PDB file of C-alpha atoms in Angstrom:
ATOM      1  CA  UNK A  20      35.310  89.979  98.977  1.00 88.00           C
ATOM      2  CA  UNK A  21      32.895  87.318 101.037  1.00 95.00           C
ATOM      3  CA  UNK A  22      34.710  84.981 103.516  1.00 94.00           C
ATOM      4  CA  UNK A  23      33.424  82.302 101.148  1.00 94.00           C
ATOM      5  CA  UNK A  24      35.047  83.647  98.030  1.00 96.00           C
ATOM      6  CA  UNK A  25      38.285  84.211  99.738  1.00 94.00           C
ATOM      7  CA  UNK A  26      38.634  80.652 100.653  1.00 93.00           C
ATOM      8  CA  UNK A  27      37.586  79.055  97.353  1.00 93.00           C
ATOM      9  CA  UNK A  28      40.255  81.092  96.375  1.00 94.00           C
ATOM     10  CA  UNK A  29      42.593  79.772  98.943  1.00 94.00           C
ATOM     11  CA  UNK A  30      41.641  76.275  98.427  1.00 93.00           C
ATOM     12  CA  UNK A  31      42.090  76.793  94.625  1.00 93.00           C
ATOM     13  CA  UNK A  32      45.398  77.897  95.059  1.00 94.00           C
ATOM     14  CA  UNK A  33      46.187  75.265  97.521  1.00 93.00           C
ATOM     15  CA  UNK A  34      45.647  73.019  94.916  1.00 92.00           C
ATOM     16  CA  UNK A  35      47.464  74.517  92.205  1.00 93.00           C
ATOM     17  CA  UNK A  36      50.499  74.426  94.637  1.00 94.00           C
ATOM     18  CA  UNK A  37      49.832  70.804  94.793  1.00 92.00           C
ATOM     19  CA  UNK A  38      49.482  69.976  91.389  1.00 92.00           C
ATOM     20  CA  UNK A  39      53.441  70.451  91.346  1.00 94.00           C
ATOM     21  CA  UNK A  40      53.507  67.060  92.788  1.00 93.00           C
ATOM     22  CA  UNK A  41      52.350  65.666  89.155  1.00 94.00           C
ATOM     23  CA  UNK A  42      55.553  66.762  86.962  1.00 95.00           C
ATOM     24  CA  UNK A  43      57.855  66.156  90.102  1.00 95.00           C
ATOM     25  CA  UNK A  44      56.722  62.936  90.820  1.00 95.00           C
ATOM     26  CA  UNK A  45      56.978  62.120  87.340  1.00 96.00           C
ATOM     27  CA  UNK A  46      60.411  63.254  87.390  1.00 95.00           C
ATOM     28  CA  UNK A  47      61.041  61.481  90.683  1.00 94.00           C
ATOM     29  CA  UNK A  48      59.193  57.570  88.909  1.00 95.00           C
ATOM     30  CA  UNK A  49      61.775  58.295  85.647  1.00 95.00           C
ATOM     31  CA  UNK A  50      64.792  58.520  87.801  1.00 92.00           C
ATOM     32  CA  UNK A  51      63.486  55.178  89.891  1.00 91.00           C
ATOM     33  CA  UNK A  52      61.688  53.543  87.047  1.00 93.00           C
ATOM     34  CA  UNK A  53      63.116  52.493  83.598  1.00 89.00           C
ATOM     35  CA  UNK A  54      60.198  52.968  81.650  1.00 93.00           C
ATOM     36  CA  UNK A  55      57.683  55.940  80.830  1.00 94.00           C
ATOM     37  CA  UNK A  56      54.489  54.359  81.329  1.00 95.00           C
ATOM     38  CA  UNK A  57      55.216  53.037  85.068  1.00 95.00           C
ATOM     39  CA  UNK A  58      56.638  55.964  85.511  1.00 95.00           C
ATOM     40  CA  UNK A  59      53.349  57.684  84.961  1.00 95.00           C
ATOM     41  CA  UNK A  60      50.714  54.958  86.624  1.00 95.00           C
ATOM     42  CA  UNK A  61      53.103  56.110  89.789  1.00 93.00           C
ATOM     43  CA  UNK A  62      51.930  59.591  89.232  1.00 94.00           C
ATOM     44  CA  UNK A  63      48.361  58.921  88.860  1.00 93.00           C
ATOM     45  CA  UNK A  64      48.003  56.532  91.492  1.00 91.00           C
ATOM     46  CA  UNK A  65      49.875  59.476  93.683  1.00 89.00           C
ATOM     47  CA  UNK A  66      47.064  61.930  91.687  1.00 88.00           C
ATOM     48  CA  UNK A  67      43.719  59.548  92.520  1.00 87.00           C
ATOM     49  CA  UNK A  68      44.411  59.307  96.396  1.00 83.00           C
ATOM     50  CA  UNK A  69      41.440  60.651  98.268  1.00 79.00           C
ATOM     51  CA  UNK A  70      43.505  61.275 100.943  1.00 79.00           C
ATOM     52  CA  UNK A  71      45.981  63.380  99.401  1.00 83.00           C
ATOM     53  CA  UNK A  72      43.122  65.794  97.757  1.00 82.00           C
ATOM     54  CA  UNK A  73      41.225  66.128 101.081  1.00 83.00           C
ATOM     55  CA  UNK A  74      44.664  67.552 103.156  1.00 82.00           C
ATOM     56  CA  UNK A  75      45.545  69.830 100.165  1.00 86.00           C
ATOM     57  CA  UNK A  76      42.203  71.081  99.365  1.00 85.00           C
ATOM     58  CA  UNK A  77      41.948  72.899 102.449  1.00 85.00           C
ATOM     59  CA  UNK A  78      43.608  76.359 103.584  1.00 88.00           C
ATOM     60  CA  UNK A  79      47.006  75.341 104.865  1.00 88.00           C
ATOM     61  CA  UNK A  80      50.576  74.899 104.451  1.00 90.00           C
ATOM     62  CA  UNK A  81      49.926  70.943 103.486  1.00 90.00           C
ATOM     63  CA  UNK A  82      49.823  71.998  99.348  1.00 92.00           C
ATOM     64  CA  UNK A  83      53.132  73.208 100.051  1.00 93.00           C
ATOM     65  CA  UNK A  84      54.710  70.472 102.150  1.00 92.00           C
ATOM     66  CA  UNK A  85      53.263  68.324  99.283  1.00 92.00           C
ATOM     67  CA  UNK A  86      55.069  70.247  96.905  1.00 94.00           C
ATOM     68  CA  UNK A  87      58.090  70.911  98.317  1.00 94.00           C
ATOM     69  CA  UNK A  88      58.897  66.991  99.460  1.00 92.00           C
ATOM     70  CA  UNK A  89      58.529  66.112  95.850  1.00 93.00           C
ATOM     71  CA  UNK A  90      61.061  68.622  94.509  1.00 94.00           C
ATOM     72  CA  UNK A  91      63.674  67.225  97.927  1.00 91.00           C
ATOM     73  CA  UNK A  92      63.434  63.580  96.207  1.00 89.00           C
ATOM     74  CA  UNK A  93      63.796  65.006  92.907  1.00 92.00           C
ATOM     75  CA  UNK A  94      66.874  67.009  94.062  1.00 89.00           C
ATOM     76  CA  UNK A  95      68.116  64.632  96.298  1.00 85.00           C
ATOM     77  CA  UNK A  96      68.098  61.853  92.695  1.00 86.00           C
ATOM     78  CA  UNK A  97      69.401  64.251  90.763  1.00 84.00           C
ATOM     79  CA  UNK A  98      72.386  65.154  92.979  1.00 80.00           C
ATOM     80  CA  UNK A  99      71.404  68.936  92.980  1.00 81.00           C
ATOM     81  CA  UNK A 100      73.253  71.072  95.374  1.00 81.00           C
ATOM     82  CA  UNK A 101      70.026  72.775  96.578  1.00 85.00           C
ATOM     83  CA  UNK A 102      69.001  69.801  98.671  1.00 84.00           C
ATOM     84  CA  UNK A 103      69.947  71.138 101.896  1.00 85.00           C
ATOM     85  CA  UNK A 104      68.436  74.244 101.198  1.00 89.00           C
ATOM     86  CA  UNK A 105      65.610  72.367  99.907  1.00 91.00           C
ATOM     87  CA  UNK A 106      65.183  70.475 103.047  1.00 89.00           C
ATOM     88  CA  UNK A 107      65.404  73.374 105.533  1.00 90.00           C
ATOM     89  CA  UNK A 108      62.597  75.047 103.362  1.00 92.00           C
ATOM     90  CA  UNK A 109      60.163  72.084 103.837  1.00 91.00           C
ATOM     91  CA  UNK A 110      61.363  71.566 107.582  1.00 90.00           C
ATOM     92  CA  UNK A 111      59.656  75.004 108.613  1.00 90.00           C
ATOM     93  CA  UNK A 112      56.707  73.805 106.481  1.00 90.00           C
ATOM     94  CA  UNK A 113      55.901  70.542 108.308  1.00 87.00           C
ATOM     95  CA  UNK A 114      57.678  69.088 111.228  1.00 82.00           C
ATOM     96  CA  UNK A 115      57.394  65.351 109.027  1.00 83.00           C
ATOM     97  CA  UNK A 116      60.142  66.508 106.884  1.00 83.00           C
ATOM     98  CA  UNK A 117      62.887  65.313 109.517  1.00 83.00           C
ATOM     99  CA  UNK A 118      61.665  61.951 108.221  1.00 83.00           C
ATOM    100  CA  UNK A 119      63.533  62.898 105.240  1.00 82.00           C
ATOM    101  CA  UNK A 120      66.649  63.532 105.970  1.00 80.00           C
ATOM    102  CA  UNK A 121      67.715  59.957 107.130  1.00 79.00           C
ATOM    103  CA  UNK A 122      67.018  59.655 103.461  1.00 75.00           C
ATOM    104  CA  UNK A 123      69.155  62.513 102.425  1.00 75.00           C
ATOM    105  CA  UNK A 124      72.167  61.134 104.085  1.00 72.00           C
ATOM    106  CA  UNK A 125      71.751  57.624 102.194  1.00 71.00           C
ATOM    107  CA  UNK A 126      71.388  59.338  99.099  1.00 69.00           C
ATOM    108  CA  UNK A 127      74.460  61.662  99.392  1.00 63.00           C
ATOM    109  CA  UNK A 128      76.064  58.065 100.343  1.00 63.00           C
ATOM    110  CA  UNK A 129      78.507  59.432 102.964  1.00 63.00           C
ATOM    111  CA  UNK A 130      78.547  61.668 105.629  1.00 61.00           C
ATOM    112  CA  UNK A 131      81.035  63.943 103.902  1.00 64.00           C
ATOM    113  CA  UNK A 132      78.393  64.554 101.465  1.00 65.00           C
ATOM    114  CA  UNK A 133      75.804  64.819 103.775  1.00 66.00           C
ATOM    115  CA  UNK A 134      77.676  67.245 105.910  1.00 68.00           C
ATOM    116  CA  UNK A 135      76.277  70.048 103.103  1.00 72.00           C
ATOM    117  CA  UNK A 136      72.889  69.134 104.142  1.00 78.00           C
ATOM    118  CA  UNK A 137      72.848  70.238 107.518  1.00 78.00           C
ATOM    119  CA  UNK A 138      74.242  73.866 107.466  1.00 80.00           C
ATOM    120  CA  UNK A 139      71.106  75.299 105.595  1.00 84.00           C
ATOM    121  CA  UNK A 140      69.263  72.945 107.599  1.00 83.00           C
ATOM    122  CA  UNK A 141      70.635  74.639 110.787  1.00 83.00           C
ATOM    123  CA  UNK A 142      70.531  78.232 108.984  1.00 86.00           C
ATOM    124  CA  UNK A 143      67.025  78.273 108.168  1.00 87.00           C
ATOM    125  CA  UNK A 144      65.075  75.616 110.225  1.00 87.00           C
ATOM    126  CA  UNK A 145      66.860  75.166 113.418  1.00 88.00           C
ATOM    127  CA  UNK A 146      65.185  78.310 115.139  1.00 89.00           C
ATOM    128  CA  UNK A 147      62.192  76.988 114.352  1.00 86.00           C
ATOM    129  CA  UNK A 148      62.557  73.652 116.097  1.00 86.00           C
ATOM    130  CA  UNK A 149      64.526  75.851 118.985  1.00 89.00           C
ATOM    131  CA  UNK A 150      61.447  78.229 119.757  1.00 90.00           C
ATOM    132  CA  UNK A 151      59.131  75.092 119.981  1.00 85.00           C
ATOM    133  CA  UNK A 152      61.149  73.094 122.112  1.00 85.00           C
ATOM    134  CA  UNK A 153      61.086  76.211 124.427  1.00 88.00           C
ATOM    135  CA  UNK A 154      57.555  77.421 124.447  1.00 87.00           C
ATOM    136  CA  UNK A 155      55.769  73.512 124.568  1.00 84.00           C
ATOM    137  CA  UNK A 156      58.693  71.450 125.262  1.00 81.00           C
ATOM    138  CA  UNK A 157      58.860  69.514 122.357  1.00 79.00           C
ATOM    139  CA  UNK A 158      60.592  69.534 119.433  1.00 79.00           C
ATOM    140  CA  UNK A 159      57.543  69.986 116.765  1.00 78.00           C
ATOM    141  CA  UNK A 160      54.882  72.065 118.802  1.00 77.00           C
ATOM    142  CA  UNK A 161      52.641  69.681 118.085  1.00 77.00           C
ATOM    143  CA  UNK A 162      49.355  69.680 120.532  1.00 78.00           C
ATOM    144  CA  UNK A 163      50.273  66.017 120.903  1.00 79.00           C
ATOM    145  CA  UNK A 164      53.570  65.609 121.409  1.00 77.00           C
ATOM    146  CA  UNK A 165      53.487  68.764 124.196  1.00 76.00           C
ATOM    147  CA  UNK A 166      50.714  67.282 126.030  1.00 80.00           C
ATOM    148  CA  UNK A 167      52.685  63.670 126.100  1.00 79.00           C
ATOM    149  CA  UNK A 168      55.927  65.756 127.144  1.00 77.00           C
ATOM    150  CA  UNK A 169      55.869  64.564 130.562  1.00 80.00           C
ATOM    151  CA  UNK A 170      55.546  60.788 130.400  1.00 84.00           C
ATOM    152  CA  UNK A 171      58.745  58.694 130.304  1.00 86.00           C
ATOM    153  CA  UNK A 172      59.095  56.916 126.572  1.00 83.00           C
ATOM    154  CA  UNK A 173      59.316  53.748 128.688  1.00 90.00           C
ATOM    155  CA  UNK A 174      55.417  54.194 129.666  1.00 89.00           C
ATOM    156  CA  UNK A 175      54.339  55.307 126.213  1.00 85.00           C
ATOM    157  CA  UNK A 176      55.968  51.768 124.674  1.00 89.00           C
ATOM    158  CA  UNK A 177      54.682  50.280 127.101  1.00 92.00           C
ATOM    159  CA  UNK A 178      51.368  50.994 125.167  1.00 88.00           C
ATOM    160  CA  UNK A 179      52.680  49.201 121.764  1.00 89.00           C
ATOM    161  CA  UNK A 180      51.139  45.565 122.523  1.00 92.00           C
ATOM    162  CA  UNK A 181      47.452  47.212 123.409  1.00 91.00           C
ATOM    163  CA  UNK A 182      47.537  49.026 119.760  1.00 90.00           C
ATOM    164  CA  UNK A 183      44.867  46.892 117.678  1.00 92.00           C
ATOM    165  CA  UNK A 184      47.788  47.080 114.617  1.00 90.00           C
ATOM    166  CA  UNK A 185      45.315  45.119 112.609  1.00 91.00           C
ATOM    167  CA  UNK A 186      43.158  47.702 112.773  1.00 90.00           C
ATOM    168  CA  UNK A 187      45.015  50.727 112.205  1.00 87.00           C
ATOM    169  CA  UNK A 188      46.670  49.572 109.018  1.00 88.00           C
ATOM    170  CA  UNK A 189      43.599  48.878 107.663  1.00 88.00           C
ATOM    171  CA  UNK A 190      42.314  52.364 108.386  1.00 84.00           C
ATOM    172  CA  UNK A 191      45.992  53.938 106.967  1.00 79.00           C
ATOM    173  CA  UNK A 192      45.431  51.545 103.738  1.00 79.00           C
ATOM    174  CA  UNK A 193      41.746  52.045 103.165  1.00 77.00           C
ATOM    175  CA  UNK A 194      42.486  56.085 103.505  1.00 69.00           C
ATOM    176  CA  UNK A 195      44.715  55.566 100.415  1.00 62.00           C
ATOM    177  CA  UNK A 196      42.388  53.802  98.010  1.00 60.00           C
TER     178      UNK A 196
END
């Protein structure tokens, strides 16, 4: 088939990966949110961002990072003993998921509990995170992060008071609506 075919097909799928995000989410607003209805205005706000079409619309692992950080809240809610597992799976998917486990631990509410995440989180992800750290020097393999690899965190806060703040959360809020 044509190049062009093959990624409307891509994209398509891409976005039917996605669209898991509607009955997770849904699940995820009924666990937080007493009744149906707010439940669901959660789920189409989540639906109508612009932002959120124009990462998973492309060819790329973002559908499924999308995806699979819906079903870790939902499991993580719901007390389901796949978290962990759960977690390590979206970990080798995007680097952002380490955001989530701070989360994880506060849900599990001890460290006991926690302790559960962090084998399949070692078993399936930490190679990953291993292998970057050696071949850029950081953690993620992110262009970024490599390339600022070699200036001391004090210099790189030192930036924080020249950041027009104002500014960026406008951009961040404005790429929501």
């Amino acid at each position: 088939t044509s190049l062009p075919f093959r990624v409307l097909l891509l994209r398509s799928l891409s976005i039917a990966i996605a669209s898991l995000v509607i009955p997770l989410g849904f699940r995820v607003a009924r666990r937080v949110f007493p009744d149906a209805v707010t439940a669901l205005g959660v789920v189409v706000v989540v639906a109508a961002m612009p932002g959120l079409m124009i990462h998973i619309a492309r060819v790329g692992n973002d559908c499924l990072a999308v995806a699979v950080f819906t079903l870790l809240l939902a499991a993580a809610l719901e007390g389901w003993r796949a978290v962990g597992w759960i977690a390590a799976v979206g970990l080798v998917t995007k680097a952002y998921f380490v955001t989530a486990l701070p989360l994880l631990f506060w849900v599990r509410r001890g460290w006991r509990q926690a302790a559960g995440i962090v084998g399949p989180v070692v078993a399936i992800a930490g190679w990953w995170f291993v292998r970057n750290r050696q071949l850029t020097g950081s953690w993620s393999g992110h262009k970024d992060e490599a390339a600022l690899r070699d200036i001391p965190v004090a210099e790189l806060l030192s930036y924080l008071p020249r950041v027009d703040w104002r500014n960026a959360a406008d951009s961040i809020f404005f790429s929501h609506i």
